[in-house]
Short mmCIF file of C-alpha atoms in Angstrom, two decimals:
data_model
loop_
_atom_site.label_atom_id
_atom_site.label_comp_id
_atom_site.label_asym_id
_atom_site.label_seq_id
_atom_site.Cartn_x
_atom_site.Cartn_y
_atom_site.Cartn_z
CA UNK A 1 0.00 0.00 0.00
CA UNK A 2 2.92 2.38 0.65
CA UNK A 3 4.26 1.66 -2.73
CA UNK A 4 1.30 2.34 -4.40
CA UNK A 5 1.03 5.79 -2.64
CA UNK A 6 4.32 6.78 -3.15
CA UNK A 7 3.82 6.01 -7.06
CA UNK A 8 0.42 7.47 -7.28
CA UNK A 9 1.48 10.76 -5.63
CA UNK A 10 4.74 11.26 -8.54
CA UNK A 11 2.17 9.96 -10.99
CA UNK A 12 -0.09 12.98 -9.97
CA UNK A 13 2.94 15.47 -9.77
CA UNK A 14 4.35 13.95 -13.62
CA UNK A 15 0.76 14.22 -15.34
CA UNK A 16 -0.28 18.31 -13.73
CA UNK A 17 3.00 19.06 -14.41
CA UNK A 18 2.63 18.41 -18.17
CA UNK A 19 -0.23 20.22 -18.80
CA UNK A 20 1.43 23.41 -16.77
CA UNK A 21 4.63 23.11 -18.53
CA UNK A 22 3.00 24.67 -21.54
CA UNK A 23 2.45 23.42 -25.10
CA UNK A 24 6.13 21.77 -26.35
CA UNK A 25 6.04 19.89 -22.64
CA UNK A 26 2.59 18.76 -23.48
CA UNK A 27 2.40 17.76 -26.88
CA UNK A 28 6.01 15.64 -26.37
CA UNK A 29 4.92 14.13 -23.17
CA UNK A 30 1.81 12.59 -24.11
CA UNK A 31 3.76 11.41 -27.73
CA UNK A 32 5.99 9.51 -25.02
CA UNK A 33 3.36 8.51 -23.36
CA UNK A 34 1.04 7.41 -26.19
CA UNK A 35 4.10 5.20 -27.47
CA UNK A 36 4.65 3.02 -24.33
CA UNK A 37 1.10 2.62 -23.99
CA UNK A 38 0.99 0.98 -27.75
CA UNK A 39 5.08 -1.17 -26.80
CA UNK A 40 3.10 -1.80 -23.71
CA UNK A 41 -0.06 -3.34 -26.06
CA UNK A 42 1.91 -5.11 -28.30
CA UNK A 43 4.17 -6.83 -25.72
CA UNK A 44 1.27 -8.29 -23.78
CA UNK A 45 0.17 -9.74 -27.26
CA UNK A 46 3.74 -11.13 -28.08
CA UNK A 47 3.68 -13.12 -24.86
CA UNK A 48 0.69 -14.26 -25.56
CA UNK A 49 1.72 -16.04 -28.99
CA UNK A 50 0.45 -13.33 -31.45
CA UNK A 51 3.00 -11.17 -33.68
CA UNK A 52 1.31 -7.66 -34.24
CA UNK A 53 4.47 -5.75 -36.71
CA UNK A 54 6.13 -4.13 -33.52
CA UNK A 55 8.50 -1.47 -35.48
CA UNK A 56 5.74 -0.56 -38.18
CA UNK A 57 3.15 0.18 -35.17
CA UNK A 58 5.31 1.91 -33.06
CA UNK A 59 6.16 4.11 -36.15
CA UNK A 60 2.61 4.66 -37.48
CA UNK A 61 1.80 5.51 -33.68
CA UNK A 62 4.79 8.10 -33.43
CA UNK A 63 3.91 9.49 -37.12
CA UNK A 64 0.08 9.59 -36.41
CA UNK A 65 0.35 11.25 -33.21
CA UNK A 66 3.01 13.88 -34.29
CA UNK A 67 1.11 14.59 -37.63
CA UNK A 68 -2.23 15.13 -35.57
CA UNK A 69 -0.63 17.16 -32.74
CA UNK A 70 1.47 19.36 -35.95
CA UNK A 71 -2.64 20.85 -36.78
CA UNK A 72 -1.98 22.88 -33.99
CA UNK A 73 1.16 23.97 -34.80
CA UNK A 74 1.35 24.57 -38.54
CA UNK A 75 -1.43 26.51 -40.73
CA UNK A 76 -2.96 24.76 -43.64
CA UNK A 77 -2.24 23.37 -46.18
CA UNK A 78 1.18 22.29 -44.48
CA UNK A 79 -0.86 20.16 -41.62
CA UNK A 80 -3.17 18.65 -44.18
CA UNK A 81 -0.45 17.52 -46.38
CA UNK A 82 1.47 15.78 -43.36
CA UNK A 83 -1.66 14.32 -42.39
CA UNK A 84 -2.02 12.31 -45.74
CA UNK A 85 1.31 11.26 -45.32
CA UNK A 86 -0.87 8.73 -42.90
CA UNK A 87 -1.51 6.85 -45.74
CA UNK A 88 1.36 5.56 -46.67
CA UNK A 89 2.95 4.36 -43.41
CA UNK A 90 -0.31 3.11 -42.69
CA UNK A 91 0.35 0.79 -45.75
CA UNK A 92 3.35 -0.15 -44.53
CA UNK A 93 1.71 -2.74 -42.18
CA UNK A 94 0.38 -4.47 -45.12
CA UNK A 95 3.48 -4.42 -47.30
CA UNK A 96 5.88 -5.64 -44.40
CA UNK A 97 3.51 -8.20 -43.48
CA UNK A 98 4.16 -9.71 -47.31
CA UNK A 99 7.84 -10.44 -46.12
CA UNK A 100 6.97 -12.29 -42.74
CA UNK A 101 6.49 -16.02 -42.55
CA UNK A 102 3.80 -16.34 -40.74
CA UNK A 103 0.30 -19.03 -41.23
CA UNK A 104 -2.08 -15.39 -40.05
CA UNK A 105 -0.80 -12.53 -41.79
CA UNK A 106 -4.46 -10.77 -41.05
CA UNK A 107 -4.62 -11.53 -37.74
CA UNK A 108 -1.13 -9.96 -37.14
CA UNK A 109 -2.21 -6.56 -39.10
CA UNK A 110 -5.55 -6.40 -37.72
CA UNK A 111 -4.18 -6.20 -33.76
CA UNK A 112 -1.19 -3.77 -35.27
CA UNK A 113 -3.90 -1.47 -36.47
CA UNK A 114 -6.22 -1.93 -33.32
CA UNK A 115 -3.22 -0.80 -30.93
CA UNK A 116 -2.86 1.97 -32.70
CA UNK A 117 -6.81 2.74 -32.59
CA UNK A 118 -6.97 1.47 -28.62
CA UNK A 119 -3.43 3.11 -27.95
CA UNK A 120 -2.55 6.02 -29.92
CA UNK A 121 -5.90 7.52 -31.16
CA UNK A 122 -7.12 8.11 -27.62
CA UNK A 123 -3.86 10.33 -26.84
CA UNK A 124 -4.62 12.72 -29.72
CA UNK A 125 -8.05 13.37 -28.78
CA UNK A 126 -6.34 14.01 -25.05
CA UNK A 127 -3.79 16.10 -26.53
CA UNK A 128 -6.61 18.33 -28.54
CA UNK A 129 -7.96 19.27 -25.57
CA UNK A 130 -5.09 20.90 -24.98
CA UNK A 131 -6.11 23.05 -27.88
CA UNK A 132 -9.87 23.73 -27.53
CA UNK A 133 -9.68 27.97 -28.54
CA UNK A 134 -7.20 29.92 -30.33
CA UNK A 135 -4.21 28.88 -28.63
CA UNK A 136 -3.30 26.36 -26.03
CA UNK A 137 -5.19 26.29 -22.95
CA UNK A 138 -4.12 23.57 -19.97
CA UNK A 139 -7.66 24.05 -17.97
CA UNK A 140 -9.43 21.26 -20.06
CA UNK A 141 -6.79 18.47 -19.85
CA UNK A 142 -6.24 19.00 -16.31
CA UNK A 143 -10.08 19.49 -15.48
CA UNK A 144 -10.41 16.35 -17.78
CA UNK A 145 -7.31 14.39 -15.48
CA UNK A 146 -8.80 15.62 -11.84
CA UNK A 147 -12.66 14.70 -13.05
CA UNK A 148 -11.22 11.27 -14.26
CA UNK A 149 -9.32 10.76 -10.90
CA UNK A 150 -12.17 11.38 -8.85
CA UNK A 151 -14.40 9.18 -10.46
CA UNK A 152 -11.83 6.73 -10.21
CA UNK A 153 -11.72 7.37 -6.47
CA UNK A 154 -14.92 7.40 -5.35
CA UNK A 155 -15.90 4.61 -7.49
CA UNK A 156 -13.30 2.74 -5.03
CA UNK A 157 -14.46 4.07 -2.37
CA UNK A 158 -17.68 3.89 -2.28
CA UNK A 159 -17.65 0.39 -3.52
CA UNK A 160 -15.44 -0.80 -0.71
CA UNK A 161 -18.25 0.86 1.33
CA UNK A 162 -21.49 -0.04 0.40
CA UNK A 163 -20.40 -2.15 -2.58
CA UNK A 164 -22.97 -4.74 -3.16
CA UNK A 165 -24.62 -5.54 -6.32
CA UNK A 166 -21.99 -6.79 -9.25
CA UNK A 167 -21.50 -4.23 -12.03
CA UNK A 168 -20.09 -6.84 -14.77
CA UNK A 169 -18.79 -9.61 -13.14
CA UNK A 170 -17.91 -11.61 -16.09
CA UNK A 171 -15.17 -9.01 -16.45
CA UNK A 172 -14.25 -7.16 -13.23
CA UNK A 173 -15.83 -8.94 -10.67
CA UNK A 174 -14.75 -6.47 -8.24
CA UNK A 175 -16.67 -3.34 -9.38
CA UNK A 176 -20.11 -2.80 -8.12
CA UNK A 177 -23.45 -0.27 -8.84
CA UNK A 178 -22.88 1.07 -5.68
CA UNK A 179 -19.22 2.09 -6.53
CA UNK A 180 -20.47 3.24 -10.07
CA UNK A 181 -22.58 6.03 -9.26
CA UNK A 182 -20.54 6.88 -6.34
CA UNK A 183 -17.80 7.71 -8.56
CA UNK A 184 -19.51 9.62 -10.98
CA UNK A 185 -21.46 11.43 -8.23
CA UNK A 186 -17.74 12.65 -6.96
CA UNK A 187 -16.89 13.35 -10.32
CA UNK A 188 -19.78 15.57 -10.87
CA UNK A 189 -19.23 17.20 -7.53
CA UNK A 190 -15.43 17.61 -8.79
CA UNK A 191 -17.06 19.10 -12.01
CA UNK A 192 -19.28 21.77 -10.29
CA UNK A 193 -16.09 22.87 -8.03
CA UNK A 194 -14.21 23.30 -11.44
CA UNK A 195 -16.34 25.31 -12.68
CA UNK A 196 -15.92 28.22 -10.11
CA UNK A 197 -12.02 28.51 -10.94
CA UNK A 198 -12.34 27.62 -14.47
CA UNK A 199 -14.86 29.39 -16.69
CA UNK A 200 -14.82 29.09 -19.76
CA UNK A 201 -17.69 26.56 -19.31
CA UNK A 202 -20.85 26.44 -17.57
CA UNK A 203 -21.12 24.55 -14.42
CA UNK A 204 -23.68 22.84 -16.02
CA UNK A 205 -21.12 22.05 -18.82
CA UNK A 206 -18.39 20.92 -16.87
CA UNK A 207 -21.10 18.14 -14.95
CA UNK A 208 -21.75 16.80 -18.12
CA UNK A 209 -18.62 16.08 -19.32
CA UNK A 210 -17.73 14.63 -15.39
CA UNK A 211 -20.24 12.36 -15.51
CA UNK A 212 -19.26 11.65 -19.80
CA UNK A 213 -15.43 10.91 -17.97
CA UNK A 214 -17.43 8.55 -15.52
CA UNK A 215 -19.95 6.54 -17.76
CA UNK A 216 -17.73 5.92 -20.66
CA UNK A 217 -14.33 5.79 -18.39
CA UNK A 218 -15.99 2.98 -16.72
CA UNK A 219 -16.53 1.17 -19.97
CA UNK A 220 -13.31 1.76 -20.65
CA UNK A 221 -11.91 0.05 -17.42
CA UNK A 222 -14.30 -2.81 -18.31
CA UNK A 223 -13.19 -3.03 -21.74
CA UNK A 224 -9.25 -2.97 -20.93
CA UNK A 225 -10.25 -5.87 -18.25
CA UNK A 226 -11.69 -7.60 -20.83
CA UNK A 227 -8.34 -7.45 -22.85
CA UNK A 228 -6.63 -8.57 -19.87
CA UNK A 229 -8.66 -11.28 -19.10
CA UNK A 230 -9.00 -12.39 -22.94
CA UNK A 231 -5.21 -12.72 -22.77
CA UNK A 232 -5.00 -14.68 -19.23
CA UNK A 233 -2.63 -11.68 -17.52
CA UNK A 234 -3.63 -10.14 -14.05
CA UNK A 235 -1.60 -6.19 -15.25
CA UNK A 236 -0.90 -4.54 -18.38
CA UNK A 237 2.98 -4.26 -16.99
CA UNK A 238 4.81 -3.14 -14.19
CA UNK A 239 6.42 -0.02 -15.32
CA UNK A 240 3.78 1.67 -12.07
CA UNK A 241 5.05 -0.29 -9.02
CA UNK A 242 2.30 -0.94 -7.09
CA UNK A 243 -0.49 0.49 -9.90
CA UNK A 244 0.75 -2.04 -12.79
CA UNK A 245 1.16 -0.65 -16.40
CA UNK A 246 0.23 2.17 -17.76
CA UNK A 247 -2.76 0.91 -20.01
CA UNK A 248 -3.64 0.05 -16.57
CA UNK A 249 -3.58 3.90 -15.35
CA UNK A 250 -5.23 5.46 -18.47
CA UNK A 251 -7.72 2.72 -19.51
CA UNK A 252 -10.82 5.38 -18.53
CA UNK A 253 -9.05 7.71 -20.77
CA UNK A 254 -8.77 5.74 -24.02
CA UNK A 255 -12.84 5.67 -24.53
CA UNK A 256 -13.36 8.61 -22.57
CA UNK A 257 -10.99 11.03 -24.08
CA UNK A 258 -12.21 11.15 -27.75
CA UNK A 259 -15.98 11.64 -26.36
CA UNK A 260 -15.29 14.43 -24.13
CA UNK A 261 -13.49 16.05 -27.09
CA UNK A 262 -16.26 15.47 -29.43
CA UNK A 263 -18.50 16.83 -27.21
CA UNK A 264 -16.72 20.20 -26.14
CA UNK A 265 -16.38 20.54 -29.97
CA UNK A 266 -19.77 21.07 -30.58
CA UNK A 267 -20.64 23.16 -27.58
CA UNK A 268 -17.46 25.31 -28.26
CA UNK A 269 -18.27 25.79 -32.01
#
């Protein structure tokens, strides 16, 4: 337990201080991070007999990420061009694969291409936030990180406490009803007390995207535990002591991230 409290507090202090570092701090941590999360995919599915193309993914994740994040950089037409680069290292998974003796050469380019959709996508709708306005602004990736740690919180919490009733048992048979509203109650409550020292939503505004973060976050959780349990492993890694890997740590992000974008576009536009 000390472990784990000792990690989680530097893990706290790492992730706020990316997203106060300003915009070069931000956009090259999350590349980092967006790339161990996809080595991190790919090695649990080596040691578990399947051969996703390890070098091509890890470069279609760096290239995707950094061509995405450049849109915020660059004016068009210079971002749109690098963005159609995409297309041809994306077909580099398919060429490569040509060269490989191996009896499933569609099974090993349909999990490269699904890391990069469950690993590296995610991060780029994480790292927009970022860029919600005319120029960067940290408040929505840190409101998004403090709304997603509540929920996670409370939803422990409060399912330790009055944790009954199985959420999805097949999959996490820890997690309970009583744990999932609890968290997205905090969450919301988290949400509402954002909104009085960040304001460029509505409190109203910044509740609904808390209790987005907790809904789909959850599914998220359940989903990576899925993966997990599909693959016969207990953690993602151990690069966290005492927290496990880092698909572990962001697994509420990776569904949650690219809806909470989605939805602050339209009510920003």
């Amino acid at each position: 337990m000390k472990t784990r409290a000792i990690t989680g507090f530097f893990f706290i202090i790492v992730m706020l201080a990316s997203v106060l570092l300003g915009p070069y701090v931000f956009t090259s941590f999350y590349l980092l991070l967006s790339i161990l999360c996809l080595h991190e995919f790919y090695k649990l599915l080596r040691q578990s007999n399947l051969s996703p193309n390890l070098p091509v993914g890890l470069l279609n994740g760096v290239y995707i990420f950094i061509a995405v994040a450049l849109t915020f950089y660059l004016q068009p037409p210079v971002s749109h061009k690098l963005l159609l680069l995409i297309t041809i290292t994306s077909c580099l998974v398919f060429a490569t694969e040509l060269y490989k003796k191996s009896e499933t050469p569609f099974t090993n380019i349909g999990f490269t291409y699904l890391g990069l959709i469950f690993a590296v996508v995610p991060f780029c709708f994480f790292h927009a936030l970022g860029f919600i306005g005319t120029s960067f602004n940290g408040h929505y990736p840190m409101a998004f990180l403090l709304m997603l740690w509540a929920n996670d919180t409370g939803a422990y919490l409060t399912g330790r406490w009055l944790g009954r009733t199985k959420l999805f048992e097949r999959h996490s048979p820890k997690k309970t009803w009583e744990g999932f509203f609890g968290g997205v109650a905090i969450a919301a409550l988290v949400g509402f007390i954002i909104s009085i020292y960040f304001q460029e939503l509505q409190w109203r505004q910044w509740v609904s995207i808390a209790i987005i973060i907790g809904c789909v976050g959850t599914t998220g959780d359940l989903v990576e535990s899925m993966f997990k349990r599909s693959l016969n492993i207990k953690d993602s890694g151990g690069i966290l002591p005492g927290h496990g890997g880092l698909l572990d740590r962001f697994d509420g992000l990776l569904l949650s991230a690219p809806i909470v974008y989605t939805y602050l576009y339209f009510i920003t536009n």
